[in-house]
Short mmCIF file of C-alpha atoms in Angstrom, two decimals:
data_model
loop_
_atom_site.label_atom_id
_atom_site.label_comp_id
_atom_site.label_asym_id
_atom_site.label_seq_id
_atom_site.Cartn_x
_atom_site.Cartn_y
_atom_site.Cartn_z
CA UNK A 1 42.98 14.27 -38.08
CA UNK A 2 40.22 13.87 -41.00
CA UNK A 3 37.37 16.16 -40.72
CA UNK A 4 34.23 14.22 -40.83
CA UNK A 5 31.48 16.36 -42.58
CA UNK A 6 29.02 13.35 -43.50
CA UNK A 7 28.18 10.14 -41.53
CA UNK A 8 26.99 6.65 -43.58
CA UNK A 9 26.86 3.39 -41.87
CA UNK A 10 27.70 2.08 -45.16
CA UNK A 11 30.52 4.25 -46.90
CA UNK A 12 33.12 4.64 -44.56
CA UNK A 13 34.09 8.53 -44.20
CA UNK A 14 38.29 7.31 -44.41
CA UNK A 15 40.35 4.73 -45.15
CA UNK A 16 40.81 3.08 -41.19
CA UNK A 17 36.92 3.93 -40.71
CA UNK A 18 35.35 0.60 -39.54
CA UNK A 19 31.26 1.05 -39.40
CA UNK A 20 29.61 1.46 -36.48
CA UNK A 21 27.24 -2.14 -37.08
CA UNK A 22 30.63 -4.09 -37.22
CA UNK A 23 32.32 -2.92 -33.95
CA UNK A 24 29.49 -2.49 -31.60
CA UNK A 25 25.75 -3.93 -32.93
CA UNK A 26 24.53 -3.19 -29.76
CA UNK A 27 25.23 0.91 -29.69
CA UNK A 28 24.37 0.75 -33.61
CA UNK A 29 20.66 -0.74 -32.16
CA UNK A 30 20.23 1.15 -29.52
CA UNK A 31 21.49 4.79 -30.65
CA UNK A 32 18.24 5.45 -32.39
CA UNK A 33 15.88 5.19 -29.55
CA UNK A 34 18.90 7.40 -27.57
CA UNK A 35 18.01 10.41 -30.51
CA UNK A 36 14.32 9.49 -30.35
CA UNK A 37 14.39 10.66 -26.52
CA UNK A 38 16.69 13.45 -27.54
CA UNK A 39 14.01 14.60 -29.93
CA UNK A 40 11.58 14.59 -27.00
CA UNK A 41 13.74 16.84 -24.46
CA UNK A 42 14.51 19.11 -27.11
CA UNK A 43 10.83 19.72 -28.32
CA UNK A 44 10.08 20.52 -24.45
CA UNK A 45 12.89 22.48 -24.19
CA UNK A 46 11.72 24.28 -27.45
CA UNK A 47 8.44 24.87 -25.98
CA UNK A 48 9.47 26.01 -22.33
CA UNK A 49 12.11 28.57 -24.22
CA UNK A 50 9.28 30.04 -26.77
CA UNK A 51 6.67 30.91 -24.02
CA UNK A 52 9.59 32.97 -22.57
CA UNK A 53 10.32 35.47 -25.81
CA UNK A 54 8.26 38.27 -26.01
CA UNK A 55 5.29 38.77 -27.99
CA UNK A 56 7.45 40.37 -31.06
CA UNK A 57 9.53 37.21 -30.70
CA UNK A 58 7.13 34.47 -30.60
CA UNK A 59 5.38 36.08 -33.74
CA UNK A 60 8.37 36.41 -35.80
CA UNK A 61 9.71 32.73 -34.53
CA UNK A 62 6.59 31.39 -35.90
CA UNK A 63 6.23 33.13 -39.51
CA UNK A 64 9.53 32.05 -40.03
CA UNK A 65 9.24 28.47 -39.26
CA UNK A 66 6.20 28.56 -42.66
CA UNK A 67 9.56 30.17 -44.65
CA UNK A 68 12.07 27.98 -43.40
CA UNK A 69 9.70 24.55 -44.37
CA UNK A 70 9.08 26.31 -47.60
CA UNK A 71 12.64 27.00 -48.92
CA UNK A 72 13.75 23.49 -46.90
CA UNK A 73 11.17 22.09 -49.59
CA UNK A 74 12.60 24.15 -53.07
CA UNK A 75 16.44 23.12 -51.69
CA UNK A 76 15.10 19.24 -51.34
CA UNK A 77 15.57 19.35 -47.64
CA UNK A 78 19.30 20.91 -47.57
CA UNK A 79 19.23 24.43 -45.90
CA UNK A 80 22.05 26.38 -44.37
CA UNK A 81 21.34 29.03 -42.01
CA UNK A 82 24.40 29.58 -40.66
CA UNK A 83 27.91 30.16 -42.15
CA UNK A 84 28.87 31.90 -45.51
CA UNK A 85 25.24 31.64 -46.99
CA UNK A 86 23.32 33.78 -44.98
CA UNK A 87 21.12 34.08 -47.61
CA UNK A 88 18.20 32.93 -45.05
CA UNK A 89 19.43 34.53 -41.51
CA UNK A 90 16.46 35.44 -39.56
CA UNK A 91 16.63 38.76 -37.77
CA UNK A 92 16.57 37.57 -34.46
CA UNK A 93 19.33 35.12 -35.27
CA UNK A 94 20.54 34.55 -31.45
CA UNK A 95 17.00 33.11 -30.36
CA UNK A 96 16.08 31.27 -33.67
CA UNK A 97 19.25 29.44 -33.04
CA UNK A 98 18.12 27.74 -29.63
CA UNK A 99 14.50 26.74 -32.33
CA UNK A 100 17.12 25.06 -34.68
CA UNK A 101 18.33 22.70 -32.70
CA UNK A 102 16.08 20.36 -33.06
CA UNK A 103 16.61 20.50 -36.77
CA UNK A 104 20.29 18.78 -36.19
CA UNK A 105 20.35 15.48 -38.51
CA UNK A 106 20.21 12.05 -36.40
CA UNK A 107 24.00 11.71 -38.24
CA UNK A 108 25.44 14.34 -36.19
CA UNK A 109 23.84 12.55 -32.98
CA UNK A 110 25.08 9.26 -34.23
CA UNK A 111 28.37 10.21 -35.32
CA UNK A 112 28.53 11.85 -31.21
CA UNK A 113 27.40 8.48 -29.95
CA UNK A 114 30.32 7.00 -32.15
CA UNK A 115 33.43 8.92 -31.21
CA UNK A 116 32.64 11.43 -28.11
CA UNK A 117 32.03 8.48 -26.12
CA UNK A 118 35.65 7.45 -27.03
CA UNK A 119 36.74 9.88 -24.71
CA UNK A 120 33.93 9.62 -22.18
CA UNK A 121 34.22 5.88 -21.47
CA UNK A 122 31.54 5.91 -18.72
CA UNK A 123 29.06 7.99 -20.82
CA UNK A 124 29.39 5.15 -23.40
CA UNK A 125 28.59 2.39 -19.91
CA UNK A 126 25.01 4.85 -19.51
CA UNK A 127 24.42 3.58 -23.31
CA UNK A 128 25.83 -0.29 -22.24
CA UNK A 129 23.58 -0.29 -19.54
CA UNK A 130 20.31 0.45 -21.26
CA UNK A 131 21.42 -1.85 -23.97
CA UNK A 132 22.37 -4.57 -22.05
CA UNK A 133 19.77 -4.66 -19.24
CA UNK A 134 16.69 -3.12 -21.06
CA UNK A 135 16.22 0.38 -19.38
CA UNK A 136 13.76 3.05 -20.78
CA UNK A 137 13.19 6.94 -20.00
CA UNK A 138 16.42 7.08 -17.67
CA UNK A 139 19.01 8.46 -20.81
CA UNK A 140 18.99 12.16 -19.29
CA UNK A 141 19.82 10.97 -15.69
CA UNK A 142 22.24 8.21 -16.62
CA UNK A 143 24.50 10.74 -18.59
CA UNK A 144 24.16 13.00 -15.27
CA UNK A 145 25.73 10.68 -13.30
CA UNK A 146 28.13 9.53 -15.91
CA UNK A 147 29.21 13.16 -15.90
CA UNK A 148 29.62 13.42 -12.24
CA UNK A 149 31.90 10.21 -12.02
CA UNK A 150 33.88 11.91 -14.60
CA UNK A 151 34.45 14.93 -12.57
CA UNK A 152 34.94 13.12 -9.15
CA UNK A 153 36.35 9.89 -10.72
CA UNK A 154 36.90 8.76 -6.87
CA UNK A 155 34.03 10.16 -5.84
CA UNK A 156 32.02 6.61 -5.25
CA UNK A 157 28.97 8.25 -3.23
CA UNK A 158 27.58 10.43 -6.12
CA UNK A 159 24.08 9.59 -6.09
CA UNK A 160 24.00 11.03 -2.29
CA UNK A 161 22.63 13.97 -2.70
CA UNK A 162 19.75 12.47 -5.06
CA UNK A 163 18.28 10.98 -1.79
CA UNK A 164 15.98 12.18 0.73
CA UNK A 165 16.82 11.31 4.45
CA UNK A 166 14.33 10.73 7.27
CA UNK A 167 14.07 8.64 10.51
CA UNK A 168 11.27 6.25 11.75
CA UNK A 169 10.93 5.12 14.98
CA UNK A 170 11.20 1.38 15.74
CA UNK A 171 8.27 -0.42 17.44
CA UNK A 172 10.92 -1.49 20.17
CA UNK A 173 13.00 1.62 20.63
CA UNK A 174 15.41 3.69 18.41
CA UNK A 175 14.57 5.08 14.93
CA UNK A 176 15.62 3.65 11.76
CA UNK A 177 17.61 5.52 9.14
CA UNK A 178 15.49 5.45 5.70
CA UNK A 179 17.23 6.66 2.19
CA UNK A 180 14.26 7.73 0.17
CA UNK A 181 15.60 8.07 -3.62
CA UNK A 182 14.40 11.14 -6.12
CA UNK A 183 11.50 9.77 -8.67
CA UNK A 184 14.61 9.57 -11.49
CA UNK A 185 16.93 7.52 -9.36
CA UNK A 186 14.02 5.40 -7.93
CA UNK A 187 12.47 4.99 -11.53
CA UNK A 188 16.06 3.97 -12.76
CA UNK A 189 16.56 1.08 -9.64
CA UNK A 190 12.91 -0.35 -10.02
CA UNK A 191 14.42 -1.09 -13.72
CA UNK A 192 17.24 -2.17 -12.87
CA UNK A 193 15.88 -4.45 -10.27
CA UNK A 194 13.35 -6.36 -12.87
CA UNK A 195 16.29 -7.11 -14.99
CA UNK A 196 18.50 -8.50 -12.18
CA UNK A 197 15.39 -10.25 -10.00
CA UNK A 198 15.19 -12.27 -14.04
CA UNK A 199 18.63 -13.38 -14.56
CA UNK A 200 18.65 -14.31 -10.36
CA UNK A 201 17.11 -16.21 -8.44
CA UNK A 202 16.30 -16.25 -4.57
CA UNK A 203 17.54 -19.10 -2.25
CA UNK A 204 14.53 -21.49 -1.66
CA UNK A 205 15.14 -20.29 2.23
CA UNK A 206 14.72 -16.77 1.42
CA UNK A 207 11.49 -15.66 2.28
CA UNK A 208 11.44 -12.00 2.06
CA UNK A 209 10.61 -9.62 -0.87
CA UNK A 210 10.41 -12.52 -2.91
CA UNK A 211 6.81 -13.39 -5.15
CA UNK A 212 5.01 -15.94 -3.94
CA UNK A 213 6.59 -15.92 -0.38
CA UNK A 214 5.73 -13.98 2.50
CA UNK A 215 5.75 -14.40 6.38
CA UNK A 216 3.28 -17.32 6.05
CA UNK A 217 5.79 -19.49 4.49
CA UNK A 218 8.22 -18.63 6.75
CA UNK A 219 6.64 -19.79 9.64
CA UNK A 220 5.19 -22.90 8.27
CA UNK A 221 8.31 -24.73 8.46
CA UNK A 222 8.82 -24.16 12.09
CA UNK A 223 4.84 -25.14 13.25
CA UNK A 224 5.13 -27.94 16.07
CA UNK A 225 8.76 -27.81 16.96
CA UNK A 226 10.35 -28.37 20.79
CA UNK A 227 12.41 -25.29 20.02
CA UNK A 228 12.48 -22.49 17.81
CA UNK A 229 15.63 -19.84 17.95
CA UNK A 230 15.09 -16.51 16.23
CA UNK A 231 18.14 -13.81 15.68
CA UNK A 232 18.27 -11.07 13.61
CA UNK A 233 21.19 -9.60 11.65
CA UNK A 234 22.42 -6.43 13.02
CA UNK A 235 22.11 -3.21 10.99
CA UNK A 236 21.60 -5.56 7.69
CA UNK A 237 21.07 -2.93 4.68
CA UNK A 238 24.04 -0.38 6.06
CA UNK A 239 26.46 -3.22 7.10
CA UNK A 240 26.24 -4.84 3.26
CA UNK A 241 29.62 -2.80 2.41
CA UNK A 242 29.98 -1.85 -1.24
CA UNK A 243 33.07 -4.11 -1.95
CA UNK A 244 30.50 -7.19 -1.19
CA UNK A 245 28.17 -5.74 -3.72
CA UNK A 246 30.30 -5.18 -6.13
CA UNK A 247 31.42 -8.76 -6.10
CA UNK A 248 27.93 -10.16 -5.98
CA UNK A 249 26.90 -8.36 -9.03
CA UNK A 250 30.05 -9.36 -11.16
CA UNK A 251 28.95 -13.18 -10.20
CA UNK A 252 25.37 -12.38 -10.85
CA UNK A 253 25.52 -10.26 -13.98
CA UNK A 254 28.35 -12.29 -15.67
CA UNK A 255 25.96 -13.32 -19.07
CA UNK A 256 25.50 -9.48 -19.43
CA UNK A 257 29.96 -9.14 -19.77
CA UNK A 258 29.35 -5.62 -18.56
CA UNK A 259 32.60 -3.33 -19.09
CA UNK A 260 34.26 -1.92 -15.99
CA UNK A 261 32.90 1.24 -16.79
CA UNK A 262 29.10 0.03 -16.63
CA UNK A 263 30.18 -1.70 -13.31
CA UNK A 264 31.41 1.27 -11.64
CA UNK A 265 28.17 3.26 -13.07
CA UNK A 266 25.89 0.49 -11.94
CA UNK A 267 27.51 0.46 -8.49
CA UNK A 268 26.81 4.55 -8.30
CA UNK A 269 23.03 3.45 -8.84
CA UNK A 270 22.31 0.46 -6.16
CA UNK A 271 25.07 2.12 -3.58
CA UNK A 272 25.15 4.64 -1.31
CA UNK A 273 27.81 5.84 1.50
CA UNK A 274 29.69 2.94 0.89
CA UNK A 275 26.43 0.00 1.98
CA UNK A 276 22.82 -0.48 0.69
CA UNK A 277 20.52 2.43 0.70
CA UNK A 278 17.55 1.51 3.30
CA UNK A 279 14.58 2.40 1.02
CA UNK A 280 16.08 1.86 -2.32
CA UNK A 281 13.45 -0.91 -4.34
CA UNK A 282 17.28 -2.68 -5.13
CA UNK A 283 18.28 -3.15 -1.72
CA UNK A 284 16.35 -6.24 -0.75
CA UNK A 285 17.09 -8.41 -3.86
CA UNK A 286 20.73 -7.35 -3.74
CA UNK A 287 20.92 -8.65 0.34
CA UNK A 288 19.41 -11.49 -1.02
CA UNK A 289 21.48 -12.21 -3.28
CA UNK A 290 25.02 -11.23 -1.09
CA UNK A 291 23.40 -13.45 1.71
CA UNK A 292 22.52 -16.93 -0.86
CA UNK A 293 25.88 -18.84 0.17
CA UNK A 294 25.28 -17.64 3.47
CA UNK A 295 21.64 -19.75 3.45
CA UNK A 296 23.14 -22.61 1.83
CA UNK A 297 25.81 -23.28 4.41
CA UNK A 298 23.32 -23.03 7.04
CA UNK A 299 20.52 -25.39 5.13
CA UNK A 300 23.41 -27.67 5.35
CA UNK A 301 23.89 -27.48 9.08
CA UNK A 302 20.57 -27.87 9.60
CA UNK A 303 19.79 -30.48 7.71
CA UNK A 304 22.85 -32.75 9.62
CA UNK A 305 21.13 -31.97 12.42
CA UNK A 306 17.62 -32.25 11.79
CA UNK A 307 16.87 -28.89 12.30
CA UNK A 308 14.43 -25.99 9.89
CA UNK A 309 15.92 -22.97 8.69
CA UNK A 310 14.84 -19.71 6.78
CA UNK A 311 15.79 -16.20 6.49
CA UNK A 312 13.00 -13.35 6.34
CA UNK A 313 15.06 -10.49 5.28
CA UNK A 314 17.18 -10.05 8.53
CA UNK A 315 15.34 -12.23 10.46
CA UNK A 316 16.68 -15.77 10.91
CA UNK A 317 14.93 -18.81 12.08
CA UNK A 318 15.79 -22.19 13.31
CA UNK A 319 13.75 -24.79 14.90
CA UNK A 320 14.33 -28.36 15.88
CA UNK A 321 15.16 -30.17 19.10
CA UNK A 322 18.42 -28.84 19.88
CA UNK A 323 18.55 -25.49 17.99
CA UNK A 324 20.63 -23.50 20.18
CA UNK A 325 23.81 -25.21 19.40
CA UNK A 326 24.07 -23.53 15.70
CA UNK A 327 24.24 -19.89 17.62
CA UNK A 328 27.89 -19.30 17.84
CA UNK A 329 27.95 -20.79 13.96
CA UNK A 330 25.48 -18.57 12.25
CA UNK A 331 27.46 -15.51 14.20
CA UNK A 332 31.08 -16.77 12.25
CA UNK A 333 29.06 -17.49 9.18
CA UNK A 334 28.03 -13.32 9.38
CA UNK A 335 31.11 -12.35 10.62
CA UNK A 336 32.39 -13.66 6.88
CA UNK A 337 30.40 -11.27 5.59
CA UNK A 338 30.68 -8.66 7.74
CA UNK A 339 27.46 -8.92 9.97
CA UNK A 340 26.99 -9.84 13.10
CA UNK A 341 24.09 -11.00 15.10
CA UNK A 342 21.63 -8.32 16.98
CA UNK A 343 22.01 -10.00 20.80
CA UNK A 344 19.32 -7.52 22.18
CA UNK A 345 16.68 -9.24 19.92
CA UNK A 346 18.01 -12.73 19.68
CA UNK A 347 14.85 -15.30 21.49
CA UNK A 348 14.69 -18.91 22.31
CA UNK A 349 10.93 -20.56 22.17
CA UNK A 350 10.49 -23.78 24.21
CA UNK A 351 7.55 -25.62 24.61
CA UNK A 352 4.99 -24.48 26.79
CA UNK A 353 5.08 -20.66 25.49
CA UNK A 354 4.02 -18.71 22.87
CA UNK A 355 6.62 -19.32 19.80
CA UNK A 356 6.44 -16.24 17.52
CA UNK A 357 8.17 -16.83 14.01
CA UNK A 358 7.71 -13.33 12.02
CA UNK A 359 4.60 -11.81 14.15
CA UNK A 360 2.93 -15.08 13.55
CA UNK A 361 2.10 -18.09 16.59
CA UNK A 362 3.94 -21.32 15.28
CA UNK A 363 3.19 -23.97 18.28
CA UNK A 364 0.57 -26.20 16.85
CA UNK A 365 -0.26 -24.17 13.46
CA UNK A 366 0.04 -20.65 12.16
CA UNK A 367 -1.87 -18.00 13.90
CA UNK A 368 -2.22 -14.64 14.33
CA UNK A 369 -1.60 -13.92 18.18
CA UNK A 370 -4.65 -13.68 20.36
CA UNK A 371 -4.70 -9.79 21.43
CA UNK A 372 -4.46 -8.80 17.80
CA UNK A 373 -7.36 -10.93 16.77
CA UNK A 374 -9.47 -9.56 19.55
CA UNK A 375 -8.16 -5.94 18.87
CA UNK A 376 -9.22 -6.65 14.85
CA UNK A 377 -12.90 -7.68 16.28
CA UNK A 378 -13.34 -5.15 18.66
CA UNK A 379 -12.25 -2.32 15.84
CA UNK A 380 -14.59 -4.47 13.27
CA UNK A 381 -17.39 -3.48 16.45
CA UNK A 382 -16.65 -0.28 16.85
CA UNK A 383 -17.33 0.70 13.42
CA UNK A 384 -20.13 -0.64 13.12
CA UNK A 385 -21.54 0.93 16.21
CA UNK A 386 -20.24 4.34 15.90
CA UNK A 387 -18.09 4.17 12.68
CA UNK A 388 -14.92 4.50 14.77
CA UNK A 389 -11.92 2.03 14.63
CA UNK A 390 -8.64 1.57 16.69
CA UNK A 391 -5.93 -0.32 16.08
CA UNK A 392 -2.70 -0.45 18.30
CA UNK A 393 -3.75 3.29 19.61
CA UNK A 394 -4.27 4.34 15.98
CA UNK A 395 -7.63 5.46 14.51
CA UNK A 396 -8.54 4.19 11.15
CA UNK A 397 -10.59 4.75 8.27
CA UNK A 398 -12.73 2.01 6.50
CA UNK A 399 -10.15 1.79 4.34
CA UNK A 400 -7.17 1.05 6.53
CA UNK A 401 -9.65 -1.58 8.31
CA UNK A 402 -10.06 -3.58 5.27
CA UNK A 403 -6.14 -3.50 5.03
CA UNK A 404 -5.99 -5.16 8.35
CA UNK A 405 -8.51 -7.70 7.41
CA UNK A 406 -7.02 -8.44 4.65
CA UNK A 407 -3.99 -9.45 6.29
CA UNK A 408 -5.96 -11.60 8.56
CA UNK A 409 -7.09 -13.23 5.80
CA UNK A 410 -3.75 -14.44 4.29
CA UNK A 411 -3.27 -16.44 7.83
CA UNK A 412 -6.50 -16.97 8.68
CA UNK A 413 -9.56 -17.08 5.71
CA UNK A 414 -12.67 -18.19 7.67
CA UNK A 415 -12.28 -16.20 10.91
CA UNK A 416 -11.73 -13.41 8.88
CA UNK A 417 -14.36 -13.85 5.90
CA UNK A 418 -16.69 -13.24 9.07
CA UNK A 419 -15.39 -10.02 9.91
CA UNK A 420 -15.58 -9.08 6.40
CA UNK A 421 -19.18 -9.66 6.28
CA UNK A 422 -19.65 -7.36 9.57
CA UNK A 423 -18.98 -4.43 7.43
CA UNK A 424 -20.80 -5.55 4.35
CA UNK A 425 -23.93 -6.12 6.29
CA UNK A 426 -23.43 -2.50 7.22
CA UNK A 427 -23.72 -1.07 4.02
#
């Protein structure tokens, strides 16, 4: 095997050397922001390393740094310190070496980047992905994980112990399960997510986690009907099995040609126990997304039979004269994608009672439902006469009051513009 002792993109170092520019452009462009974030972890690591030597140490480090810039200058920046001319060994050799590390040329990083990742396919997908889908800052944490999929190549579940675990409790009964990601992980899926939500887009049904749509537009469609059926989809973000995922994404992502390598390592990222991670910023674009031919189908049922549909997240809502009769179809639809339909919290709305679409009153326009706008007013009073507020059994701050209102005011403007000036007349 030729030994390699200089890198040039332009002279090739032997005769069956191809440059780097010709077989990959896109790890030749992005290989030199990779060693300017090297740089930056080394220069910490530097710094963290120096305030550990002793005084002695530190001093010596630092008077030989002036001697090593000097004769780099007189040699016209070649210097060896190591090796057969030792000419220029400092005396505390074993710590000065940990300082010149950050002196290795970018070649020696590039010519790593070239040929170790040969051998480490899915360290060379961590360097795909950021190419390929724009990441920034997450280098150090995508090689971790590349490394651990290495080690445990059937390991699939390798970002599980990079999440947090916690229950809530349910405003019905129960708790709910929530996957709270570390600040690399999370940083690393908010990325990914802006690059996927832009080569995507949601179902015009799809209401949920979606700009410019909210639970006001998914309850508009259903004001004034005879009948409005609501189900929800059981256990939605843990029953979304990885398989499904992993066939969504190839569809999605198919402009990007991603390598199975970068698949696999993207899967490790937006998966967790084998389903969608409840409180990953990914999750609720990706159910989106597996659910989109689920929507369609049912638009098309329910626009045979004259009926409105949309999904809110989990939440599914139909409304029309005869409703009711799509049941046992939406329930084979999810069964196709391995859901199935919450029967505890399915509700049927006739005329003549309160119809509730997403918290909000749909019978003759949207509405906020009575004992929450009289609990809002009465906490709007209560501050002002004592500067005390509940909510729901809750105390709350001016602050947290203003959030309320504020959510009054997406479904209702002028009732609550009068609220709002309650508490500015206060001040």
């Amino acid at each position: 095997m030729t030994d390699i002792l200089e890198f040039d993109d332009n002279e090739p170092v032997c005769a069956h050397y191809v440059p780097l520019i010709e077989r990959d452009p896109e790890l030749y462009a992005i290989r030199g922001e990779w060693w300017a974030e090297l740089k930056k972890i080394r220069q910490r690591n530097r710094e963290q390393h120096f305030t550990s030597l002793t005084p002695r140490q530190q001093t010596s480090i630092v008077a030989w740094r002036k001697y090593f810039r000097l004769v780099k200058v007189a040699n016209k920046g070649k210097v060896r310190t190591r090796g057969k001319c030792s000419q220029y060994a400092h005396p505390d050799v074993e710590f000065f070496h940990q300082w010149i590390d950050i002196q290795k040329s970018r070649t020696e990083f590039w010519r790593y980047c070239d040929r170790a990742f040969a051998e480490f396919p899915l360290r060379r997908a961590g360097i795909e992905l950021i190419a390929k889908m724009g990441l920034s800052g997450c280098s150090k944490y995508l090689g971790l994980l590349a490394a651990r999929l290495e080690r445990y190549p059937y390991w699939i579940d390798v970002t599980r112990q990079d999440y947090r675990r916690f229950h809530i409790p349910k405003r019905s009964k129960g708790s709910r399960l929530i996957h709270d990601p570390c600040p690399e992980l999370k940083n690393l899926q908010r990325q990914l997510l802006f690059c996927i939500s832009a080569l995507t887009t949601p179902h015009q049904c799809s209401h949920g986690f979606v700009k410019t749509r909210s639970i006001l537009t998914n309850a508009v469609d259903h004001v004034g009907r005879p009948v409005v059926v609501r189900a929800d989809i059981k256990n939605a973000f843990g029953s979304t099995r990885a398989s499904v995922v992993e066939k969504v994404l190839m569809r999605d992502l198919a402009k990007l040609e991603l390598s199975k390598h970068a698949l696999k390592l993207l899967m490790a990222i937006v998966t967790c126990d084998d389903s969608l991670p409840t409180g990953a910023p990914t999750s609720p674009w990706i159910l989106n997304r597996v659910l989109f031919d689920f929507d369609e189908n049912m638009l098309t049922c329910c626009d045979k039979n004259n009926l409105a549909y949309s999904r809110y997240a989990d939440d599914i809502t139909i409304s029309g004269r005869h409703p009711t009769i799509l049941l046992r179809q939406i329930n084979e639809y999810l069964n196709n994608y391995g859901y199935s339909i919450n029967r505890d919290k399915t509700r049927v709305y006739r005329q003549g009672v309160r119809q509730i679409v997403t918290g909000l009153v749909v019978n003759e326009q949207v509405s906020l439902p009575r004992h929450v706008r009289r609990n809002l007013r009465a906490a709007v009073d209560n501050w002002l006469k004592n500067g005390n507020a509940y909510f729901r059994g809750h105390a709350l701050n001016e602050t947290e009051l203003r959030g309320h209102l504020a959510y009054f005011s997406m479904i209702d403007p002028a009732k609550a513009n009068k609220l709002f000036s309650k508490l500015e007349q206060k001040k």
